[in-house]
Short mmCIF file of C-alpha atoms in Angstrom, two decimals:
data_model
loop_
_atom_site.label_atom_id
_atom_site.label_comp_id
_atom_site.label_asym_id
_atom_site.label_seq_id
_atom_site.Cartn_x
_atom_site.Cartn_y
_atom_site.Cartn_z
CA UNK A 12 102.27 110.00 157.85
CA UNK A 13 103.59 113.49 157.22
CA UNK A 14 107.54 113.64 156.17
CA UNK A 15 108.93 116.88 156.31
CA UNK A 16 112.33 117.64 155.43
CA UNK A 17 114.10 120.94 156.66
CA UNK A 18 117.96 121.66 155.47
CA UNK A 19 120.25 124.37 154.85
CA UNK A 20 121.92 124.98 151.34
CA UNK A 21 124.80 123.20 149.63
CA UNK A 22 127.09 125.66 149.84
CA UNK A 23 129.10 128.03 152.64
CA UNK A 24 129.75 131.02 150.46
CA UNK A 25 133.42 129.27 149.86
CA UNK A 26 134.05 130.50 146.46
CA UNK A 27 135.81 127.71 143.63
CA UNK A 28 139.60 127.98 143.02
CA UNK A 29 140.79 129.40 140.00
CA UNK A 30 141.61 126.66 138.26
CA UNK A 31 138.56 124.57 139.12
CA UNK A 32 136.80 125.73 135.99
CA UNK A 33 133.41 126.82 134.94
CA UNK A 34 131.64 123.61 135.81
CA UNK A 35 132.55 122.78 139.37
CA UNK A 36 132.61 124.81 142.92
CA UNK A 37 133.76 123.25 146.03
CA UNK A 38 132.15 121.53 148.50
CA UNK A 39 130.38 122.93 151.89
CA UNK A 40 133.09 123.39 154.37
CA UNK A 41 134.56 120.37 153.38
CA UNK A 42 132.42 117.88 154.00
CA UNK A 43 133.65 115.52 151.94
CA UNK A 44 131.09 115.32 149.14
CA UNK A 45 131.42 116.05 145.07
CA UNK A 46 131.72 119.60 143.94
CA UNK A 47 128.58 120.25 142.57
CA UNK A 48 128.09 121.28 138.81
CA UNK A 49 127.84 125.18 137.91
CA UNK A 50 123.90 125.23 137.16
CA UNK A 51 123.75 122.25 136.60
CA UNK A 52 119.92 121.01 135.18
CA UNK A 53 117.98 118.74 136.70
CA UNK A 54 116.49 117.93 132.84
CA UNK A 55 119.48 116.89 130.67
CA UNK A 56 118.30 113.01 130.61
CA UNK A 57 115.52 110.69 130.82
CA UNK A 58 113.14 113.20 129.39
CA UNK A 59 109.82 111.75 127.72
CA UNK A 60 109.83 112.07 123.97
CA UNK A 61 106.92 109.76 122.79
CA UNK A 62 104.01 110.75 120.77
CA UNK A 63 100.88 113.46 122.75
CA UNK A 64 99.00 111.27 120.27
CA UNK A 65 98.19 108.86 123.06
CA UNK A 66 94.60 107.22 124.48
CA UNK A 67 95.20 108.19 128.07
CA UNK A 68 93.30 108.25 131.41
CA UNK A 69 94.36 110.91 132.56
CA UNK A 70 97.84 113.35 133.32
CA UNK A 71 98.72 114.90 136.46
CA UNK A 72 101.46 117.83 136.69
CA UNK A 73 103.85 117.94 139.59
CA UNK A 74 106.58 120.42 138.94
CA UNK A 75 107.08 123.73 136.88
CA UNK A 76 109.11 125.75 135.64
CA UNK A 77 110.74 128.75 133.34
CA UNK A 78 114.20 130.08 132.80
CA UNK A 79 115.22 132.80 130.26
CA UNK A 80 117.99 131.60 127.61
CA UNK A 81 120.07 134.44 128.04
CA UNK A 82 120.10 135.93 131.09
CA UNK A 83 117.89 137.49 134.25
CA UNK A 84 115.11 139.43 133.83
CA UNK A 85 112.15 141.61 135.22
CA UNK A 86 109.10 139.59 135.56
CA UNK A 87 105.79 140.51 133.72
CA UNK A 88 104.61 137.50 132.58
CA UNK A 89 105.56 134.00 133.69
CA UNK A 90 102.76 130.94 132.98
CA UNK A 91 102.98 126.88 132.35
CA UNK A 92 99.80 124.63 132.04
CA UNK A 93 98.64 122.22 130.35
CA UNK A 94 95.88 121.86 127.87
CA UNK A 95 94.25 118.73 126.88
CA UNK A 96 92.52 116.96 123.49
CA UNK A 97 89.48 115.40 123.25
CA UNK A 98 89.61 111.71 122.71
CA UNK A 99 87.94 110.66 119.81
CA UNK A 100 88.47 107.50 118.65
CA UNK A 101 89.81 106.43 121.92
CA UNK A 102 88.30 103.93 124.33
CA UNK A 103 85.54 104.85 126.65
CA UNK A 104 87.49 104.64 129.19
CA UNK A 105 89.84 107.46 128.38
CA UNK A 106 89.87 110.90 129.02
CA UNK A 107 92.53 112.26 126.71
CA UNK A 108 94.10 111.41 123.55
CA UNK A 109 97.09 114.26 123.59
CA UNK A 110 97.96 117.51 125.68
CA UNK A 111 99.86 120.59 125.05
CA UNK A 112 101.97 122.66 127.08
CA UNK A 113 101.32 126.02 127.56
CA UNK A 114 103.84 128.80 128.18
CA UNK A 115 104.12 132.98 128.48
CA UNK A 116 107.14 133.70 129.20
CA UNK A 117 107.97 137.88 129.66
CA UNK A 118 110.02 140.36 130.77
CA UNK A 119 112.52 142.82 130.20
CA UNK A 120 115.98 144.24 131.16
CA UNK A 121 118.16 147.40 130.37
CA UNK A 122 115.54 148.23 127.85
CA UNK A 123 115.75 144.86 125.91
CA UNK A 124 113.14 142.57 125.40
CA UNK A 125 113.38 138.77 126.91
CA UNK A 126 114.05 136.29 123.93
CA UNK A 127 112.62 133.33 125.09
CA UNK A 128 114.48 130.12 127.23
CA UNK A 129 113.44 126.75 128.45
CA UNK A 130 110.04 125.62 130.01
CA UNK A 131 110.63 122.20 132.31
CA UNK A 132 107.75 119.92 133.50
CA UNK A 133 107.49 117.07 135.75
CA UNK A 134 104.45 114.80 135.30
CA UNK A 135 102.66 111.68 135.62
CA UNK A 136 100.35 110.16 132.75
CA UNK A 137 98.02 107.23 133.25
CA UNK A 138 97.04 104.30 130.84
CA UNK A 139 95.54 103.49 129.02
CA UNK A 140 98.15 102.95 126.47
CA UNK A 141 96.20 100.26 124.56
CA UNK A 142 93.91 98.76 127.05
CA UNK A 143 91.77 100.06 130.21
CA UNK A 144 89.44 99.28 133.11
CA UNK A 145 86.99 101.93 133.75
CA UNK A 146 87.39 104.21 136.81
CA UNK A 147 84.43 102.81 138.26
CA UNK A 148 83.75 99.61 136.91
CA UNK A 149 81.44 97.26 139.01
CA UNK A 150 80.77 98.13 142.64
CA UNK A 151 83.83 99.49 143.64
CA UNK A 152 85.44 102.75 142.51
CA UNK A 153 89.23 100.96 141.87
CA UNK A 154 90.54 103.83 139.74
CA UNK A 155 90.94 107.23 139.03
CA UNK A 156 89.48 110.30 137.13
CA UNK A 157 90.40 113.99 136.55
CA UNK A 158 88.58 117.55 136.23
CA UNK A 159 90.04 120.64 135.30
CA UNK A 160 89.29 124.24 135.96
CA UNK A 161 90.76 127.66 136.98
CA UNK A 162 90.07 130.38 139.38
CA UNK A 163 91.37 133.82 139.61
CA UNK A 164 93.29 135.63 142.04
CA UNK A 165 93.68 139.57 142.09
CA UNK A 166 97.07 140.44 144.10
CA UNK A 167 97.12 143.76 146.13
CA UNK A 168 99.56 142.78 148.09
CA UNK A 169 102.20 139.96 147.88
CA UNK A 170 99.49 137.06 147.74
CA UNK A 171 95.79 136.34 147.72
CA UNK A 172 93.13 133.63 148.09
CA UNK A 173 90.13 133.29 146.00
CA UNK A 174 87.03 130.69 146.87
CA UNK A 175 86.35 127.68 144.00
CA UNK A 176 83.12 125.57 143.95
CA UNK A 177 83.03 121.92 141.68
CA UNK A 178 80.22 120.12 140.51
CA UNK A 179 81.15 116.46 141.50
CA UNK A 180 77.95 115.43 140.09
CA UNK A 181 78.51 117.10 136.59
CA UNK A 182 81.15 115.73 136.06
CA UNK A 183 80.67 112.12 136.78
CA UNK A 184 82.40 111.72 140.20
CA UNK A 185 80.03 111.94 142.58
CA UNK A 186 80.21 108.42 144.02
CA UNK A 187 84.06 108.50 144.40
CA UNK A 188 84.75 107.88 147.66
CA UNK A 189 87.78 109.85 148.04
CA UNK A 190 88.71 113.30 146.31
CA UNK A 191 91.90 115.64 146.08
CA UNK A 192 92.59 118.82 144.50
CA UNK A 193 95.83 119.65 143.34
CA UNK A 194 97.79 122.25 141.55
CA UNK A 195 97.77 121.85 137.79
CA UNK A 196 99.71 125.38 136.35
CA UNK A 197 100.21 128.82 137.10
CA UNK A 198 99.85 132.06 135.53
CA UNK A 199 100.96 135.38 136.66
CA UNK A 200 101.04 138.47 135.33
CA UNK A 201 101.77 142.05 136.08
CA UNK A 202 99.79 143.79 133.02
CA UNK A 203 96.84 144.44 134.83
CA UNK A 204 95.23 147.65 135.96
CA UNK A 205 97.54 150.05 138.40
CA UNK A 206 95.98 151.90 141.84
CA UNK A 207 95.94 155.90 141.61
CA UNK A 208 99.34 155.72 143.49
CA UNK A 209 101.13 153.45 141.10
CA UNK A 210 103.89 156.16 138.80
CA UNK A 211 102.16 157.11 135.50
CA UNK A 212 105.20 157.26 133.64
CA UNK A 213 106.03 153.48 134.18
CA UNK A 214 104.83 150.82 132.16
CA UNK A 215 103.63 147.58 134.17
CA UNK A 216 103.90 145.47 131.30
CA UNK A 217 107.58 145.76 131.48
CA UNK A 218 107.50 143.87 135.03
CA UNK A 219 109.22 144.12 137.92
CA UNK A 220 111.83 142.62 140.23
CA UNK A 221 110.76 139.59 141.71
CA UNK A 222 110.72 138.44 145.72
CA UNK A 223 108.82 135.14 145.04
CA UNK A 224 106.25 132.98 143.37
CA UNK A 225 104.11 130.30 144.43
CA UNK A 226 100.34 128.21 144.51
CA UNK A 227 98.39 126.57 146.83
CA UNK A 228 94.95 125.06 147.51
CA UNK A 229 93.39 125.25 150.77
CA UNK A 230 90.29 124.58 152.93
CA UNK A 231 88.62 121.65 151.11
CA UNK A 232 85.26 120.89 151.83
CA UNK A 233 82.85 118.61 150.07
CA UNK A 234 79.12 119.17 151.20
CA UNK A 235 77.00 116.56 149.09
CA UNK A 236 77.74 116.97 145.15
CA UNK A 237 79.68 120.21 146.12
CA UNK A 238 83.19 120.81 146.34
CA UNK A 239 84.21 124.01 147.81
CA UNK A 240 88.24 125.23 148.22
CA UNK A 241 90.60 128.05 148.54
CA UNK A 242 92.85 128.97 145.22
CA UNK A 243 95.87 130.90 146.66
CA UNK A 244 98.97 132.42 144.58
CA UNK A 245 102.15 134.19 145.32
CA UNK A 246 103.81 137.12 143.19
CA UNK A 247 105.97 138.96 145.36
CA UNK A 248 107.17 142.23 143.88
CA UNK A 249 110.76 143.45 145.21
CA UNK A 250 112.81 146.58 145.20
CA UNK A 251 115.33 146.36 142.47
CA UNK A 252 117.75 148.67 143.35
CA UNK A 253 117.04 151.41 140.46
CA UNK A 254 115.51 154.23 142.08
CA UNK A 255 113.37 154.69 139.10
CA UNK A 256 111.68 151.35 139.30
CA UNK A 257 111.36 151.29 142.91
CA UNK A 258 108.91 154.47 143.18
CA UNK A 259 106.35 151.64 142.21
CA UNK A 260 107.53 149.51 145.06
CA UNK A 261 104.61 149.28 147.72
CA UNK A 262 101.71 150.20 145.26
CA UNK A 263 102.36 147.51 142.09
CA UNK A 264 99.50 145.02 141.73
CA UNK A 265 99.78 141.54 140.35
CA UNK A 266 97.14 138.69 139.19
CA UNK A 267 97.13 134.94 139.03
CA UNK A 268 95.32 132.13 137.17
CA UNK A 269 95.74 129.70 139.47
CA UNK A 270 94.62 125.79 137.52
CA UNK A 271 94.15 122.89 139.39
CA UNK A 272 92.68 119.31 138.91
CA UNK A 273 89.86 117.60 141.07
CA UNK A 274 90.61 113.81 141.19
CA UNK A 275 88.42 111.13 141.88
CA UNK A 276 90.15 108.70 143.58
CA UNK A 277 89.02 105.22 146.09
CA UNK A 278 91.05 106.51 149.19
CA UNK A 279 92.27 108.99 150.28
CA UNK A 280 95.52 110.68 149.58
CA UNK A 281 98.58 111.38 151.95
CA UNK A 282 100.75 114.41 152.25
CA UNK A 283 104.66 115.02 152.73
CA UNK A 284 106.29 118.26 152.84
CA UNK A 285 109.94 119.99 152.27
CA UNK A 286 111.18 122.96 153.35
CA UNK A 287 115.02 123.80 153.16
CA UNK A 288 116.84 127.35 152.07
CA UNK A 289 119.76 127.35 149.18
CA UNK A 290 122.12 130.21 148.50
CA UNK A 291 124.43 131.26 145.63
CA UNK A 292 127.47 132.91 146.57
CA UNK A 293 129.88 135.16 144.58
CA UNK A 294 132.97 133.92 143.21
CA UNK A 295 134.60 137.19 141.31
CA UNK A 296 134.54 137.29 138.00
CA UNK A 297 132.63 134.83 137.09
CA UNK A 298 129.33 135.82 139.13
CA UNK A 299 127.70 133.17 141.04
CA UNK A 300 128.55 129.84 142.14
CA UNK A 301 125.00 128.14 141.09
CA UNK A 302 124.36 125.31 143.02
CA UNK A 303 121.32 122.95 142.90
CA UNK A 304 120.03 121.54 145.71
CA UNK A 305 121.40 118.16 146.35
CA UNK A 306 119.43 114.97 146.51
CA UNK A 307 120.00 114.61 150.01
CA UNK A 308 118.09 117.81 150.70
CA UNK A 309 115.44 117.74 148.25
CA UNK A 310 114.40 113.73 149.30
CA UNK A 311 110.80 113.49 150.47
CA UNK A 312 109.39 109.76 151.36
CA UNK A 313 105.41 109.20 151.58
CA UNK A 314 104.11 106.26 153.50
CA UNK A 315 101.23 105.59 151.73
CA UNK A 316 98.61 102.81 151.50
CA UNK A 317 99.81 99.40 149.75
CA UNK A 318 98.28 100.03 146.49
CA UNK A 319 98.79 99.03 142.92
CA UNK A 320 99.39 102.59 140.91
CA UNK A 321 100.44 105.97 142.84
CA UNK A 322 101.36 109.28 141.29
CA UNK A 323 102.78 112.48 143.17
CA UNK A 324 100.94 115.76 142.50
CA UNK A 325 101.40 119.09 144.35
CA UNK A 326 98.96 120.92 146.09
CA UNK A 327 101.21 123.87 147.27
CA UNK A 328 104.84 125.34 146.42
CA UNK A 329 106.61 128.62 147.65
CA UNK A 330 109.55 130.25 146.46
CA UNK A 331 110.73 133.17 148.56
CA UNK A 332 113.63 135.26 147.16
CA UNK A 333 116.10 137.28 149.61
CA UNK A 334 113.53 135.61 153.12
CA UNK A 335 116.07 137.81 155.33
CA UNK A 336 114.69 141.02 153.29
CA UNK A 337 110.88 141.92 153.02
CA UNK A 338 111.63 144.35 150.45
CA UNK A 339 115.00 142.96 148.12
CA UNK A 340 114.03 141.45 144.48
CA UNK A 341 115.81 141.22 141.64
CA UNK A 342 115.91 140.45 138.46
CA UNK A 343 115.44 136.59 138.01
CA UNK A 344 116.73 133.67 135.18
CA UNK A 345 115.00 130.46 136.61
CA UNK A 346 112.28 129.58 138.85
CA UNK A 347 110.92 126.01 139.21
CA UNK A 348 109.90 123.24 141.23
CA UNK A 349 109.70 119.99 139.96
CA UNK A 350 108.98 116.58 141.54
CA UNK A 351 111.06 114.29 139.87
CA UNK A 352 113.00 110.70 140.53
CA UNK A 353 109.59 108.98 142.03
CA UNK A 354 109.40 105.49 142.95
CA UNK A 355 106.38 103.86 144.33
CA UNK A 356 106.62 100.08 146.21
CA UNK A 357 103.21 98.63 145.48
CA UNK A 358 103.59 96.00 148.55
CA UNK A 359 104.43 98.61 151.28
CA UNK A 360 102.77 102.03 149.76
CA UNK A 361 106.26 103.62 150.32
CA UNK A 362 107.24 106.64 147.78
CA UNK A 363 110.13 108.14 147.20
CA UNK A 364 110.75 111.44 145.24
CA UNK A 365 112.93 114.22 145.21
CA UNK A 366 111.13 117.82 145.15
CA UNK A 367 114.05 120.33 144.38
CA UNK A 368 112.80 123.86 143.80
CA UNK A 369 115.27 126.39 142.43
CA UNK A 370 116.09 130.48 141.91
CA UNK A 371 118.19 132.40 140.46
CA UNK A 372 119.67 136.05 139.76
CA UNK A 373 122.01 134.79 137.14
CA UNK A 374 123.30 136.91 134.64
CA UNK A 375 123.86 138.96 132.23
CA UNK A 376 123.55 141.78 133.61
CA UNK A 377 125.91 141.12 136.27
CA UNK A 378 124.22 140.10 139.30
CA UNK A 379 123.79 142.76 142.19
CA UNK A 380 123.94 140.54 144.87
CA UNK A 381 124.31 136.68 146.11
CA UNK A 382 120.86 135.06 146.03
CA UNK A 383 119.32 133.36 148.89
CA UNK A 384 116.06 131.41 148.70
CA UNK A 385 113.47 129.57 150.00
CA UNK A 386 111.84 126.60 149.08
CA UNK A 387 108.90 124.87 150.52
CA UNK A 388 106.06 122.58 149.09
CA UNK A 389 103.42 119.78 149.93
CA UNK A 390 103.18 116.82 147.53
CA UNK A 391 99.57 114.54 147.74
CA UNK A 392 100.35 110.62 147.16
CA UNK A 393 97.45 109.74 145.24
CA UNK A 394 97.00 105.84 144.65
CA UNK A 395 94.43 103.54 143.20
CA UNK A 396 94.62 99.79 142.47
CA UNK A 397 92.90 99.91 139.03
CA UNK A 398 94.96 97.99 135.70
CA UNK A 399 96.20 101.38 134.04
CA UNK A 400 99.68 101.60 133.61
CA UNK A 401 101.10 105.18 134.64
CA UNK A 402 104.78 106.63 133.55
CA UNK A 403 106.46 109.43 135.34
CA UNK A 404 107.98 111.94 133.09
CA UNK A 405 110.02 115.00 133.22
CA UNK A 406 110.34 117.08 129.49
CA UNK A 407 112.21 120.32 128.94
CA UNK A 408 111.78 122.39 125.56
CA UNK A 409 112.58 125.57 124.25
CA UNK A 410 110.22 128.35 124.13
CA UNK A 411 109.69 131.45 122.36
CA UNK A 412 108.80 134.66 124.32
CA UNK A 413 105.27 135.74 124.76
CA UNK A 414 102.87 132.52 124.67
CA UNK A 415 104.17 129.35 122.99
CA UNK A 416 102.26 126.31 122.60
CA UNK A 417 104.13 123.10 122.56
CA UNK A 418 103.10 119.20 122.27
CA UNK A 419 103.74 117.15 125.46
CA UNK A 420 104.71 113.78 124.87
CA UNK A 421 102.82 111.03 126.81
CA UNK A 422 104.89 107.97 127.18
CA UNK A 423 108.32 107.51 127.35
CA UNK A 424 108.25 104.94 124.46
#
């Protein structure tokens, strides 16, 4: 069963009343609900802060995201991935002992340099945590087991595909009798190598307004010990207003590193999807009314199989600034999507989760105009029955600009 959610944003322009201070705006139209909280972050509890330092099956991403610390910015680098360690000393069973988060965050603005903000993960990480069963132990394949790898995707235009073949053989999973592939990071970047028409006098590593992000895999075929798929990414370039910037508009070229994860699993996954728009209006003087989605917007249920473990991973997210435009951007603060809040009922398969996806133009510098985006995205339910425990996490951290490397913690305890 698919579940696919489509609503409208939490707010109808209505700006807050002067005295409802900086962290509140009213509700939509008056319908009755809480004002929601000026930018309020979906990451300011719960967050994992145990030890990377962990024997571990395995660790599956399902959200992402970035947001400069002190204001918007043009977009010429934007990245978050993972990067595991090798287990030694672990069990044989395990296939990490630690992972690292890795960010590139860059931009620029007025002629000033980005300097640095917030990366935010959501993520799932699976036993061992002192004691395994092997993925396929016996006769039956009862758990599960991850691959990573990367493929490139040269953008002429707004988006691009690029084909990806796996060796299931190589690397062990060849008698699984179920497989997925799902997103596992992003990478974009505009410092790459300009078309004839593209202005000599402007610098692409200073980036450019933004109309949208996004990943996806596609078209996933296994013929024998083969695995063939489609690696698609989104990096939407925008007109920005500033005549001098926008003589690029129409000839700017972009590239992705799309990563992604090939998991062996003993049945196969089910998908849900969300789709729903959000806008922030203008209140005066102070900018933007920033609302989050709310949880009634964002929910997304999965009936899955009755099984003993489940984990949500993505396998495609958009985020389309200004949709009414095909040529507004802007300078951007924040773009995520994370899957967070997941609960899985063993008994029934059921899972619910809420996938909230999020953009804005927020500044300093002032912001030109209201933003409206949208959101859409397809979460796998992967499940296996296998004795690993898994723990859903969410962690936020700062980050410098340019690439920063920082631990990810494994268990909540």
């Amino acid at each position: 069963m698919i579940t696919t959610l489509l609503a409208v944003g939490c707010d109808d322009g209505t700006p807050p009343a002067d005295d409802a201070g900086v962290d509140a705006a009213v509700d939509a139209g008056g319908s009755g609900r809480a004002p929601c909280a000026r930018d309020a972050g979906v990451m300011d509890a719960d967050l994992a802060r145990g030890l990377s330092n962990t024997c571990t099956d395995g660790l599956l991403l399902s959200g992402l995201g970035l947001r400069w610390a002190d204001g918007s910015h043009r977009l010429a680098r934007w990245a978050v991935y993972p990067r595991t360690v090798f287990p030694e000393g672990c069990p044989p069973s395990s296939a990490l002992r630690g992972a690292t988060l890795v960010t590139e965050l860059e931009g620029e603005v007025d002629g000033r340099a980005a300097p640095g903000g917030e990366v935010m993960v959501t993520y799932s990480a699976i036993g061992p945590f002192g004691g395994s069963t092997p993925p396929d132990a016996g006769m039956t394949w009862r758990g599960v087991r991850i691959a990573r790898g990367t493929t490139t995707v040269d953008l002429t235009a707004d988006e691009g595909e690029s084909p990806a073949l796996f060796d299931l053989a190589g690397a062990g999973m060849g008698a699984a009798p179920a497989l997925a592939v799902v997103l596992d990071g992003l990478e974009l970047s505009t410092e790459v190598t300009q078309p004839p028409a593209f202005p000599r006098d402007l610098d692409a590593s200073d980036g450019f307004a933004t109309r949208g992000i996004g990943a996806w895999i596609d078209a996933v075929e296994r013929d024998g010990d083969t695995l063939r798929f489609r690696a698609g990414a989104r990096f939407a370039v925008g007109r920005s207003g500033d005549p001098e910037l926008d003589r690029a508009f129409g000839s700017t070229r972009t590239r992705a590193v799309v990563h992604w994860a090939v998991v062996a699993l003993p049945r196969a996954p089910v998908a849900g999807s969300v789709a729903y728009r959000e806008s922030h209006f203008g209140t005066g003087p102070r900018e933007l009314s920033l609302c989050r989605p709310d949880a009634e917007t964002t929910a997304l249920a999965i009936e899955g199989p009755p099984a003993a473990h489940a984990a949500p991973a993505l396998t495609s997210f958009r985020l389309s600034l200004f949709p009414e435009d095909e040529e507004q951007g802007d300078v951007v603060r924040e773009l995520s999507l994370l899957v967070h809040s997941f609960e899985h009922d063993p008994s029934s398969g059921r899972a619910h989760m809420q996938v909230e996806g999020y953009a804005t133009n927020e500044g300093p510098p002032p912001s030109r105009q209201p933003m409206t985006y949208d959101v859409s995205a397809t979460v796998a339910l992967l499940s296996w029955d296998a004795g690993d425990d898994v723990e859903h996490l969410r962690f936020a951290a700062p980050v410098e600009a340019g690439r920063t490397d920082v631990e990810l913690p494994l268990t909540e305890r």
